[in-house]
Structures are given as structure tokens and as C-alpha cells.
Short mmCIF file of C-alpha atoms in Angstrom, two decimals:
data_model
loop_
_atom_site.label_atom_id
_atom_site.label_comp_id
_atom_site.label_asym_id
_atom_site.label_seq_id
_atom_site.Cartn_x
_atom_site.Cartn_y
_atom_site.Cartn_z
CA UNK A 1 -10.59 22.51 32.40
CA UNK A 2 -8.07 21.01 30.00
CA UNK A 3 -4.89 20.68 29.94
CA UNK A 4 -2.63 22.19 26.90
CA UNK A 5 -1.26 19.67 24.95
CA UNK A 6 2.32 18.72 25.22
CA UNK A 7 3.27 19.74 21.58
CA UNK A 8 1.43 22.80 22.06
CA UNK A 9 3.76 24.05 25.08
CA UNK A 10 6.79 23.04 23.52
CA UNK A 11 5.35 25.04 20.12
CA UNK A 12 5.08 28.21 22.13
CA UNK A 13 8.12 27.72 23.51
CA UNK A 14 10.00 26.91 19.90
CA UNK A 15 8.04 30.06 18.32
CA UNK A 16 9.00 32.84 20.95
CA UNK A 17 12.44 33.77 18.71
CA UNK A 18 9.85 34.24 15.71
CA UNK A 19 7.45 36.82 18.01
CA UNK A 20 10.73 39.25 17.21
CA UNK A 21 10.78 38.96 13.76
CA UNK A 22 8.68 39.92 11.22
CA UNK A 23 7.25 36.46 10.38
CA UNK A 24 3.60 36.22 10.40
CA UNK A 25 1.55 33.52 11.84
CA UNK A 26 -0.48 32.91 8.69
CA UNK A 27 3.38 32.35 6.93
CA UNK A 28 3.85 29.89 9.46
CA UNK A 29 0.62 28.41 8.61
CA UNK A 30 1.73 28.43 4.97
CA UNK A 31 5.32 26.93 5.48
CA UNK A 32 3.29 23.86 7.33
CA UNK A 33 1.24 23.10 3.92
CA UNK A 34 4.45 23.46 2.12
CA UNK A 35 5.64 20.95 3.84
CA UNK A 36 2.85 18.58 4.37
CA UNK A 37 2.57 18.66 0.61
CA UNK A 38 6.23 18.02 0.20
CA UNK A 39 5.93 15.11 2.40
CA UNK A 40 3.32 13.49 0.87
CA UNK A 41 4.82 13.77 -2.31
CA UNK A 42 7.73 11.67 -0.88
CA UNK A 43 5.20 9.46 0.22
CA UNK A 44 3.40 9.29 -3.05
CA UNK A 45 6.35 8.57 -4.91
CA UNK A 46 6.51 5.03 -2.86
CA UNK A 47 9.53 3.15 -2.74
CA UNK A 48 12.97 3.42 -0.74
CA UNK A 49 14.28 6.40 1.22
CA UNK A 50 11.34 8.50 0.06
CA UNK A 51 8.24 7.69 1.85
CA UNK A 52 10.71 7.85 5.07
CA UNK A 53 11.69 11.34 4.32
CA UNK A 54 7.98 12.06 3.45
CA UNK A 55 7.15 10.53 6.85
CA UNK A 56 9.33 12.69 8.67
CA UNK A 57 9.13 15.66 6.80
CA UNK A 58 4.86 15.23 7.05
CA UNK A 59 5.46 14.89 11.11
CA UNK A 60 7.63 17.86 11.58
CA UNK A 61 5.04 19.65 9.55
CA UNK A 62 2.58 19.06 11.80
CA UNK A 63 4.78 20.38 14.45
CA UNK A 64 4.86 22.96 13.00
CA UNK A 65 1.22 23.43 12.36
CA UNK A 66 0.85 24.63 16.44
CA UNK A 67 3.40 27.31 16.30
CA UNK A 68 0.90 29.53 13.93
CA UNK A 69 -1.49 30.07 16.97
CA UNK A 70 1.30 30.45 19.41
CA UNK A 71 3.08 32.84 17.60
CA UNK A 72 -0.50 34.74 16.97
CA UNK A 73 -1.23 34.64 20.90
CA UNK A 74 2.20 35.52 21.52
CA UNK A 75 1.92 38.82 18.78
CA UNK A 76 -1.87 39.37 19.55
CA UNK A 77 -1.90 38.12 15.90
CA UNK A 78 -5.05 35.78 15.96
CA UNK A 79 -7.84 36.48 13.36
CA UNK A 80 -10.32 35.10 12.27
CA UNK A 81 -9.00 34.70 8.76
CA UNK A 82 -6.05 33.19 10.61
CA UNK A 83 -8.32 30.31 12.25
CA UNK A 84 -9.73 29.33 9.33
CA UNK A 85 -6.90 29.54 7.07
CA UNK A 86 -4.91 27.11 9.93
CA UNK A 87 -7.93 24.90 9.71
CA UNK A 88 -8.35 24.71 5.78
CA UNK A 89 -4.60 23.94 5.51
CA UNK A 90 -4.92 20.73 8.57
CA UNK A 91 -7.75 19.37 6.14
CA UNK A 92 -5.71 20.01 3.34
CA UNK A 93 -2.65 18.41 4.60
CA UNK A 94 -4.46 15.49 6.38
CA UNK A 95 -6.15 14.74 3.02
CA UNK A 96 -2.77 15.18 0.83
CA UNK A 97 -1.32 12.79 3.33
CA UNK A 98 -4.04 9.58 2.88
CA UNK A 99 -3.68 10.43 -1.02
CA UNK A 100 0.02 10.98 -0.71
CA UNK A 101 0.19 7.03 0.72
CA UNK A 102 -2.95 5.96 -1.25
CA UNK A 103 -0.43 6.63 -4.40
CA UNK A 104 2.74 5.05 -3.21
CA UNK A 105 1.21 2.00 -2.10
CA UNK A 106 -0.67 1.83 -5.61
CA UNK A 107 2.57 2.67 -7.42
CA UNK A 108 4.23 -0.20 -5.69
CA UNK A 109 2.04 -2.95 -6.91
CA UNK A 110 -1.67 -1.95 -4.67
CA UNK A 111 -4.91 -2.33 -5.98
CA UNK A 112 -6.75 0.55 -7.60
CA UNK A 113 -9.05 1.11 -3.73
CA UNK A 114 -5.77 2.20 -2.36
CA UNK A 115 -6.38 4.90 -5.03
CA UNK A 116 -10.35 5.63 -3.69
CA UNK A 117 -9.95 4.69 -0.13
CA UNK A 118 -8.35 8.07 0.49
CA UNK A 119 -10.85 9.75 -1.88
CA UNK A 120 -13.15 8.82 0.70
CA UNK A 121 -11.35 9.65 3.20
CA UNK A 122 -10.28 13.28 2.62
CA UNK A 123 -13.40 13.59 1.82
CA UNK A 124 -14.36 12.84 5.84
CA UNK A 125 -11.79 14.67 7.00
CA UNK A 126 -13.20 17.80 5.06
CA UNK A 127 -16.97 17.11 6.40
CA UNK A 128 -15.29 16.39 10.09
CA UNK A 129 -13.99 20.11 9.56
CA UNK A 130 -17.00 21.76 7.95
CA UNK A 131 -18.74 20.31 11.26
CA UNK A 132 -16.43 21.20 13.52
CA UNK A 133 -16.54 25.03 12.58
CA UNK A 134 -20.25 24.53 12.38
CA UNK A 135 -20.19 23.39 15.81
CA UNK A 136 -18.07 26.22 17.03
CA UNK A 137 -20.25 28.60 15.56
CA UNK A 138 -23.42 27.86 16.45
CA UNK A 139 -23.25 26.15 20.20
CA UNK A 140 -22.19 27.91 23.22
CA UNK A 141 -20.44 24.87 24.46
CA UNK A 142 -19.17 22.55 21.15
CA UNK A 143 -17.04 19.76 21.83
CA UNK A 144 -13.18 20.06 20.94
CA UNK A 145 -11.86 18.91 17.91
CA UNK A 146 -10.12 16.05 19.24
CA UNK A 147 -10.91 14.35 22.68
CA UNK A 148 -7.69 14.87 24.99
CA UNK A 149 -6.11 12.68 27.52
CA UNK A 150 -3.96 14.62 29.97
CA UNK A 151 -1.16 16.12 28.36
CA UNK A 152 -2.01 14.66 24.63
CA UNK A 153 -5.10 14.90 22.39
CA UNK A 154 -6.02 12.38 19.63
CA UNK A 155 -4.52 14.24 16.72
CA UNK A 156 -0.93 13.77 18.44
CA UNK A 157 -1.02 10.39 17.34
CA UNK A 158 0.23 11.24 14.12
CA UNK A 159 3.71 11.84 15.73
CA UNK A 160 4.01 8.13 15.28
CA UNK A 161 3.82 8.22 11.63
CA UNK A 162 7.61 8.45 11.34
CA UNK A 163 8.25 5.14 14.00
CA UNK A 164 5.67 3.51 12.14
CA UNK A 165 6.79 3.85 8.31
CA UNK A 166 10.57 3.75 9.40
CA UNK A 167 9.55 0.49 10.85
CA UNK A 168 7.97 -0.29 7.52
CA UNK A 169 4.27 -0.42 8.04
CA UNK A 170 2.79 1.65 5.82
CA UNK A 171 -0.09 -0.35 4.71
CA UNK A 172 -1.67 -0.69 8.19
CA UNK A 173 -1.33 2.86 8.99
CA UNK A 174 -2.66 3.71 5.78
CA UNK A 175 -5.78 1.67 6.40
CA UNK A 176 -6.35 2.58 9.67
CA UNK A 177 -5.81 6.32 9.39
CA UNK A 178 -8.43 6.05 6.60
CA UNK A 179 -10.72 4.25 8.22
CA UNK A 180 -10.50 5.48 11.95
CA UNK A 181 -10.99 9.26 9.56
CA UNK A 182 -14.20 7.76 8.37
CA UNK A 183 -15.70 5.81 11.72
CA UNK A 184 -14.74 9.68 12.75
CA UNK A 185 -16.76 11.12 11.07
CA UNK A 186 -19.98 8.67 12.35
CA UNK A 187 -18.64 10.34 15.60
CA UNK A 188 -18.83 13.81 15.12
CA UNK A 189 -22.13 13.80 13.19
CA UNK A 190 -23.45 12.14 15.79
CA UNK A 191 -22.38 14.65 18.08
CA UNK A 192 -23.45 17.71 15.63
CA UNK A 193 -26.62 15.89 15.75
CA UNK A 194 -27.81 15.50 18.96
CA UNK A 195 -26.01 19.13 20.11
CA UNK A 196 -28.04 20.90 17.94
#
């Protein structure tokens, strides 16, 4: 058995003052999109203090993004509706945030691929989805989303987006997070493959 993730324990702990309110976990869901877009506008518009507010306002978003089902367990919330709407929006915001750097870096001088790489990468990220609810659906035992190590899964390593654009590497983050989304991709279709 897994363990939970650290950001998800510190989520439910975060969300409980929400659970006596009348916020909804879907309106959490939609604040997180609201902000990923916002911060990969920032991103997009790439030069100077923007892309590092668009950095951090992109990683608190995705902080964000685990109080939804925390606050749904906590309510006895969940839905389906719910699940996928929390799962559209991560593809969504993932997406917005390759295109979102894609842009700045091609406003600031880059190439017109910096324009198509993330094309091609949201692209993945929406097939990695597609298969992943696919997955779920149809095997009794799918793989998780992202592999976990202890207390942290794979996706958590987008906490270091902030430390690494503050730092002021964009333009290897960029290329890895759009390429490591594609060689993904080879990943999970392999294992939708061979599980079905």
C-alpha cells in the first residue's frame, strides 16, 4: 500500500476551515485553473518580474489543485463529475503552462519550435489523461497516475518550478518538462498496452 503524498496531507489539513463553509470542491477545482491560467499568462508574457510571479502563482495553483478532493472526502462531496472535472482542469493547466513558457521564451527572442514544442506537448499530456481514465475504467488494477516514492509522487516535482525560474532557468525546464511529457507518454501507452 502507498503512502499519501506529502502535499496531499498538508492539503487536507489546509482545506478543513473550508469543510464549514459553503465552498464547493468543484469551486476549488475552478479557482486552481484560474490560477494556473493566470500564471501562465505571467509566464507567457516573458520578461522581468512576470514569469517569476507566473512561476509562483502556477505552483501555488497546483497546491491548490489537492485540496478539491480533500475537501470532497472531507464533505462526502466526491462525484464523478468532480473527478473528471479535477482531471480535465490538471490537463488543462499542465498544457497552458508548456504554452504559457513556449510564448515567453519565443517573445524574448526563441525560435518559432518553442512555439510547437508545447503544441506537442499538451497534446501528450491530454492523450496521457485520456489513457489514464481509460485505464481506470476498464482494469481492475490500473497503475497510478504518477509512480510514487515514499512520501512524494512524480507530479510533485513541479514544486520546483518556482526555485528553478527564480534561479533563471527557464529554458531547460521548459525543454525538459516538454520532453519528459512526451517520453511519458511512450510510458503509459506502453503500459495501456500490455494491461489490456
Amino acid at each position: 500500500m502507498s503512502q499519501i503524498p506529502l502535499d496531499q496531507r498538508l492539503a487536507s489539513i489546509l482545506v478543513r476551515p473550508l469543510a464549514k463553509t459553503s465552498v464547493t470542491p468543484n469551486q476549488v477545482t475552478a479557482f486552481s485553473l484560474l490560477l494556473s491560467l493566470g500564471g501562465a499568462g505571467l509566464l507567457a508574457w516573458g520578461e522581468g518580474p512576470a514569469i517569476h510571479w507566473g512561476a509562483g502563482v502556477f505552483l501555488i495553483s497546483r497546491f491548490i489543485d489537492h485540496m478539491d478532493g480533500e475537501l470532497a472526502r472531507l464533505t462526502g462531496q466526491t462525484s464523478r463529475f468532480g473527478y473528471f472535472f479535477d482531471g480535465i482542469v490538471g490537463v488543462i493547466a499542465y498544457a497552458a503552462l508548456f504554452i504559457g513558457m513556449g510564448i515567453g521564451l519565443w517573445r524574448g527572442g526563441g525560435e518559432l519550435w518553442t512555439l510547437l514544442l508545447p503544441v506537442v506537448a499538451g497534446i501528450a499530456i491530454t492523450i496521457n489523461a485520456a489513457l489514464q481514465f481509460r485505464m481506470e475504467a476498464t482494469l481492475e488494477n490500473p497503475p497510478p497516475t504518477y509512480p510514487s516514492w515514499g512520501l512524494f509522487e512524480l507530479e510533485d516535482g513541479i514544486y520546483l518550478i518556482g526555485p528553478i525560474v527564480w534561479l533563471g532557468y527557464l529554458y531547460p525546464l521548459f525543454l525538459v518538462g516538454c520532453f519528459g511529457t512526451i517520453a511519458y507518454l511512450t510510458i503509459r501507452t506502453a503500459q495501456a498496452v500490455f494491461r489490456t
